[in-house]
XYZ file of C-alpha atoms in Angstrom:
78
model
C 82.073 44.754 -29.050
C 79.389 44.516 -31.729
C 77.933 41.081 -32.292
C 76.577 40.182 -35.748
C 74.266 37.287 -36.650
C 75.835 34.153 -38.043
C 73.917 34.714 -41.313
C 71.683 37.203 -42.787
C 68.767 36.186 -45.062
C 68.093 38.730 -47.808
C 65.038 38.675 -50.105
C 65.799 37.944 -53.774
C 65.860 40.944 -55.959
C 65.871 41.079 -59.739
C 68.425 43.831 -59.967
C 70.731 45.928 -57.734
C 72.391 49.135 -58.750
C 74.445 51.518 -56.717
C 77.858 52.725 -55.657
C 79.843 51.690 -52.635
C 83.155 53.342 -51.633
C 85.209 51.023 -49.359
C 88.695 51.533 -47.847
C 91.567 49.390 -49.341
C 91.641 45.913 -47.811
C 92.891 42.619 -49.062
C 89.903 40.678 -47.703
C 87.281 43.127 -49.032
C 89.119 43.294 -52.445
C 89.126 39.485 -52.751
C 85.448 39.250 -51.648
C 84.618 41.864 -54.154
C 86.316 39.875 -56.890
C 84.386 36.701 -55.845
C 81.055 38.530 -55.930
C 81.953 39.991 -59.310
C 82.911 36.544 -60.628
C 79.520 35.117 -59.452
C 77.468 38.018 -60.865
C 75.914 37.936 -64.305
C 77.156 40.551 -66.796
C 80.033 42.908 -66.354
C 81.095 44.375 -63.014
C 83.254 47.453 -62.798
C 85.511 47.543 -59.689
C 87.262 50.861 -58.904
C 90.227 51.274 -56.560
C 90.790 47.511 -56.086
C 93.691 47.004 -53.596
C 96.908 46.204 -55.446
C 98.389 43.394 -53.344
C 99.986 39.887 -53.713
C 96.694 38.314 -52.451
C 94.574 40.235 -54.926
C 96.880 39.305 -57.863
C 96.746 35.672 -56.731
C 92.941 35.761 -56.621
C 92.756 37.354 -60.076
C 95.084 34.538 -61.461
C 92.885 31.991 -59.723
C 89.680 33.431 -61.247
C 91.242 33.552 -64.703
C 92.303 29.845 -64.409
C 88.666 29.055 -63.639
C 87.585 30.804 -66.826
C 86.551 34.255 -65.412
C 87.483 36.916 -67.870
C 88.766 40.180 -66.464
C 90.716 43.096 -67.787
C 92.449 46.002 -66.131
C 91.722 49.369 -67.412
C 94.208 52.275 -67.519
C 94.209 53.572 -63.924
C 92.846 51.910 -60.843
C 89.775 50.362 -62.398
C 89.310 46.605 -63.012
C 86.364 44.875 -64.566
C 85.497 41.257 -63.786
């Protein structure tokens, strides 16, 4: 079994850019939505898992004033 540290300190960076392809997962989808909500600017999320939990998270974020829109196809911006 792999053990991971309790926390990971990362140095502050001015900007991050890249692409990450992850398998569908409720917890990863919800974490992605939370990170997108905390980020400045617009975040494009592709292949977000369509699940009850994800829809509840999107509704919760909207109730907190986070604007998001679903594009045609599997892409969502938050």
